[in-house]
PDB file of C-alpha atoms in Angstrom:
ATOM      1  CA  MET A1484      15.269 -19.839 -28.193  1.00 56.00           C
ATOM      2  CA  ASP A1485      17.241 -17.046 -29.688  1.00 68.00           C
ATOM      3  CA  GLY A1486      19.446 -15.037 -27.308  1.00 66.00           C
ATOM      4  CA  ASN A1487      18.239 -11.769 -28.825  1.00 86.00           C
ATOM      5  CA  VAL A1488      14.899 -11.912 -26.994  1.00 88.00           C
ATOM      6  CA  TYR A1489      16.647 -10.955 -23.747  1.00 89.00           C
ATOM      7  CA  ILE A1490      18.246  -7.798 -25.140  1.00 92.00           C
ATOM      8  CA  PRO A1491      15.224  -5.533 -24.422  1.00 92.00           C
ATOM      9  CA  ILE A1492      15.090  -6.849 -20.851  1.00 93.00           C
ATOM     10  CA  ALA A1493      18.796  -6.195 -20.364  1.00 94.00           C
ATOM     11  CA  VAL A1494      18.479  -2.700 -21.836  1.00 96.00           C
ATOM     12  CA  LEU A1495      15.522  -1.906 -19.547  1.00 96.00           C
ATOM     13  CA  ALA A1496      17.412  -3.232 -16.509  1.00 97.00           C
ATOM     14  CA  ALA A1497      20.468  -1.139 -17.456  1.00 97.00           C
ATOM     15  CA  LEU A1498      18.317   1.973 -17.909  1.00 97.00           C
ATOM     16  CA  GLY A1499      16.634   1.395 -14.546  1.00 97.00           C
ATOM     17  CA  PHE A1500      19.946   0.877 -12.766  1.00 97.00           C
ATOM     18  CA  GLY A1501      21.459   3.892 -14.533  1.00 98.00           C
ATOM     19  CA  PHE A1502      18.540   6.130 -13.565  1.00 97.00           C
ATOM     20  CA  ALA A1503      18.689   4.974  -9.933  1.00 97.00           C
ATOM     21  CA  ALA A1504      22.457   5.513  -9.727  1.00 97.00           C
ATOM     22  CA  PHE A1505      22.174   8.910 -11.423  1.00 97.00           C
ATOM     23  CA  SER A1506      19.438  10.008  -9.002  1.00 96.00           C
ATOM     24  CA  VAL A1507      21.431   8.984  -5.928  1.00 95.00           C
ATOM     25  CA  VAL A1508      24.645  10.631  -7.137  1.00 95.00           C
ATOM     26  CA  MET A1509      22.917  13.867  -8.203  1.00 95.00           C
ATOM     27  CA  GLY A1510      21.004  14.041  -4.918  1.00 91.00           C
ATOM     28  CA  ALA A1511      24.238  13.693  -2.974  1.00 89.00           C
ATOM     29  CA  LEU A1512      26.014  16.309  -5.111  1.00 91.00           C
ATOM     30  CA  THR A1513      23.286  18.945  -5.279  1.00 91.00           C
ATOM     31  CA  GLY A1514      21.562  18.449  -1.910  1.00 83.00           C
ATOM     32  CA  PRO A1515      21.935  20.846   1.024  1.00 77.00           C
ATOM     33  CA  ARG A1516      24.827  20.214   3.366  1.00 80.00           C
ATOM     34  CA  ARG A1517      23.947  22.486   6.288  1.00 80.00           C
ATOM     35  CA  TYR A1518      22.878  20.083   8.988  1.00 78.00           C
ATOM     36  CA  ASN A1519      21.607  21.186  12.364  1.00 78.00           C
ATOM     37  CA  ARG A1520      19.847  19.561  15.303  1.00 76.00           C
ATOM     38  CA  ALA A1521      16.359  20.169  13.903  1.00 71.00           C
ATOM     39  CA  LYS A1522      17.181  18.533  10.570  1.00 71.00           C
ATOM     40  CA  LEU A1523      18.700  15.474  12.211  1.00 72.00           C
ATOM     41  CA  ASP A1524      15.734  14.926  14.583  1.00 70.00           C
ATOM     42  CA  ALA A1525      13.063  12.380  13.800  1.00 68.00           C
ATOM     43  CA  TYR A1526       9.956  13.955  12.269  1.00 66.00           C
ATOM     44  CA  GLU A1527       6.526  13.049  13.590  1.00 61.00           C
ATOM     45  CA  CYS A1528       4.039  15.273  11.750  1.00 66.00           C
ATOM     46  CA  GLY A1529       5.284  18.517  13.260  1.00 63.00           C
ATOM     47  CA  ILE A1530       5.102  17.229  16.844  1.00 64.00           C
ATOM     48  CA  ASP A1531       8.233  16.851  18.933  1.00 63.00           C
ATOM     49  CA  PRO A1532       9.127  13.158  18.981  1.00 62.00           C
ATOM     50  CA  THR A1533       8.429  11.387  22.237  1.00 65.00           C
ATOM     51  CA  PRO A1534      11.276   9.388  23.725  1.00 68.00           C
ATOM     52  CA  GLN A1535      10.854   5.652  23.290  1.00 66.00           C
ATOM     53  CA  PRO A1536      11.900   3.126  25.909  1.00 67.00           C
ATOM     54  CA  ILE A1537      14.715   0.740  25.081  1.00 68.00           C
ATOM     55  CA  GLY A1538      13.255  -1.949  22.862  1.00 66.00           C
ATOM     56  CA  GLY A1539      10.997   0.424  20.939  1.00 65.00           C
ATOM     57  CA  GLY A1540       7.886   0.543  23.108  1.00 66.00           C
ATOM     58  CA  ARG A1541       4.505  -0.960  22.360  1.00 70.00           C
ATOM     59  CA  PHE A1542       2.068  -0.477  19.516  1.00 69.00           C
ATOM     60  CA  SER A1543      -1.628  -0.728  20.060  1.00 72.00           C
ATOM     61  CA  VAL A1544      -3.310  -3.889  18.806  1.00 75.00           C
ATOM     62  CA  LYS A1545      -5.620  -1.523  16.896  1.00 76.00           C
ATOM     63  CA  TYR A1546      -2.689  -0.605  14.631  1.00 77.00           C
ATOM     64  CA  TYR A1547      -2.152  -4.226  13.599  1.00 80.00           C
ATOM     65  CA  THR A1548      -5.879  -4.890  13.228  1.00 80.00           C
ATOM     66  CA  ILE A1549      -6.320  -1.982  10.826  1.00 80.00           C
ATOM     67  CA  ALA A1550      -3.230  -3.064   8.892  1.00 83.00           C
ATOM     68  CA  MET A1551      -4.597  -6.602   8.486  1.00 84.00           C
ATOM     69  CA  LEU A1552      -8.021  -5.315   7.468  1.00 83.00           C
ATOM     70  CA  PHE A1553      -6.420  -3.065   4.862  1.00 84.00           C
ATOM     71  CA  ILE A1554      -4.470  -5.978   3.394  1.00 86.00           C
ATOM     72  CA  ILE A1555      -7.497  -8.263   3.310  1.00 82.00           C
ATOM     73  CA  PHE A1556      -9.820  -5.758   1.643  1.00 81.00           C
ATOM     74  CA  ASP A1557      -7.102  -4.494  -0.671  1.00 84.00           C
ATOM     75  CA  ILE A1558      -6.397  -7.993  -1.970  1.00 84.00           C
ATOM     76  CA  GLU A1559     -10.091  -8.713  -2.413  1.00 81.00           C
ATOM     77  CA  ILE A1560     -10.639  -5.510  -4.368  1.00 81.00           C
ATOM     78  CA  ILE A1561      -7.697  -6.297  -6.657  1.00 85.00           C
ATOM     79  CA  PHE A1562      -9.717  -9.266  -7.945  1.00 82.00           C
ATOM     80  CA  LEU A1563     -12.240  -6.788  -9.383  1.00 83.00           C
ATOM     81  CA  TYR A1564      -9.792  -5.227 -11.860  1.00 83.00           C
ATOM     82  CA  PRO A1565      -9.515  -8.137 -14.329  1.00 82.00           C
ATOM     83  CA  TRP A1566     -13.285  -8.484 -14.277  1.00 81.00           C
ATOM     84  CA  ALA A1567     -13.784  -4.781 -14.944  1.00 80.00           C
ATOM     85  CA  VAL A1568     -11.338  -4.820 -17.853  1.00 82.00           C
ATOM     86  CA  SER A1569     -12.937  -7.863 -19.503  1.00 81.00           C
ATOM     87  CA  PHE A1570     -16.550  -7.056 -18.584  1.00 76.00           C
ATOM     88  CA  ASP A1571     -17.815  -6.915 -22.199  1.00 78.00           C
ATOM     89  CA  SER A1572     -16.605 -10.413 -23.074  1.00 81.00           C
ATOM     90  CA  PHE A1573     -18.313 -12.173 -20.137  1.00 79.00           C
ATOM     91  CA  GLY A1574     -21.858 -13.430 -19.900  1.00 80.00           C
ATOM     92  CA  ILE A1575     -24.513 -13.104 -17.249  1.00 84.00           C
ATOM     93  CA  ALA A1576     -23.073 -15.995 -15.196  1.00 84.00           C
ATOM     94  CA  ILE A1577     -19.867 -14.066 -14.492  1.00 84.00           C
ATOM     95  CA  LEU A1578     -21.909 -10.974 -13.608  1.00 84.00           C
ATOM     96  CA  VAL A1579     -23.793 -12.979 -10.980  1.00 88.00           C
ATOM     97  CA  GLU A1580     -20.521 -14.446  -9.666  1.00 87.00           C
ATOM     98  CA  MET A1581     -18.968 -10.998  -9.306  1.00 86.00           C
ATOM     99  CA  MET A1582     -22.049  -9.625  -7.565  1.00 88.00           C
ATOM    100  CA  LEU A1583     -21.799 -12.479  -5.056  1.00 91.00           C
ATOM    101  CA  PHE A1584     -18.102 -11.749  -4.614  1.00 87.00           C
ATOM    102  CA  MET A1585     -18.808  -8.052  -4.060  1.00 86.00           C
ATOM    103  CA  VAL A1586     -21.434  -8.921  -1.457  1.00 90.00           C
ATOM    104  CA  THR A1587     -18.910 -11.144   0.353  1.00 87.00           C
ATOM    105  CA  VAL A1588     -16.520  -8.172   0.404  1.00 84.00           C
ATOM    106  CA  PHE A1589     -19.109  -5.546   1.310  1.00 86.00           C
ATOM    107  CA  ILE A1590     -20.785  -7.374   4.230  1.00 89.00           C
ATOM    108  CA  PRO A1591     -17.567  -7.852   6.264  1.00 84.00           C
ATOM    109  CA  LEU A1592     -16.560  -4.265   5.504  1.00 84.00           C
ATOM    110  CA  VAL A1593     -19.871  -2.953   6.839  1.00 88.00           C
ATOM    111  CA  TYR A1594     -19.556  -5.235   9.869  1.00 88.00           C
ATOM    112  CA  VAL A1595     -16.059  -3.957  10.710  1.00 85.00           C
ATOM    113  CA  TRP A1596     -17.114  -0.365  10.063  1.00 85.00           C
ATOM    114  CA  ARG A1597     -20.190  -0.618  12.342  1.00 89.00           C
ATOM    115  CA  ARG A1598     -18.123  -2.220  15.122  1.00 86.00           C
ATOM    116  CA  GLY A1599     -15.684   0.708  14.981  1.00 82.00           C
ATOM    117  CA  GLY A1600     -12.800  -1.310  13.585  1.00 77.00           C
ATOM    118  CA  LEU A1601     -11.805   1.464  11.205  1.00 76.00           C
ATOM    119  CA  ASP A1602     -11.901   4.273  13.776  1.00 77.00           C
ATOM    120  CA  TRP A1603      -8.400   5.461  14.663  1.00 70.00           C
ATOM    121  CA  ASN A1604      -9.452   7.398  17.764  1.00 71.00           C
ATOM    122  CA  THR A1605     -10.665   4.504  19.878  1.00 60.00           C
TER     123      THR A1605
END
């Protein structure tokens, strides 16, 4: 292998690092410096933050359930992108396979939706 094949990667890494460093330095130099109590407070969507007990308090199990459901369905849907890009080059067998895959994604989604698993208010 020739060492010159890594030059574009090194240049891209240097450009990325340079842009990140430039952004941090310029933000620090040009940003506002008038701090007050309101700016230093935690922001919770316009609502005054509620004090948390020592140790951080508890999160509802619903929060974790929705997070896991999002990850599961997000990963399953990502498998559709390569198929959609290469759709013209596949035959009918792959079409049937993808329809079966989409059914296996859609049925659990409907099940969770009907059971109220995606409702934030409960």
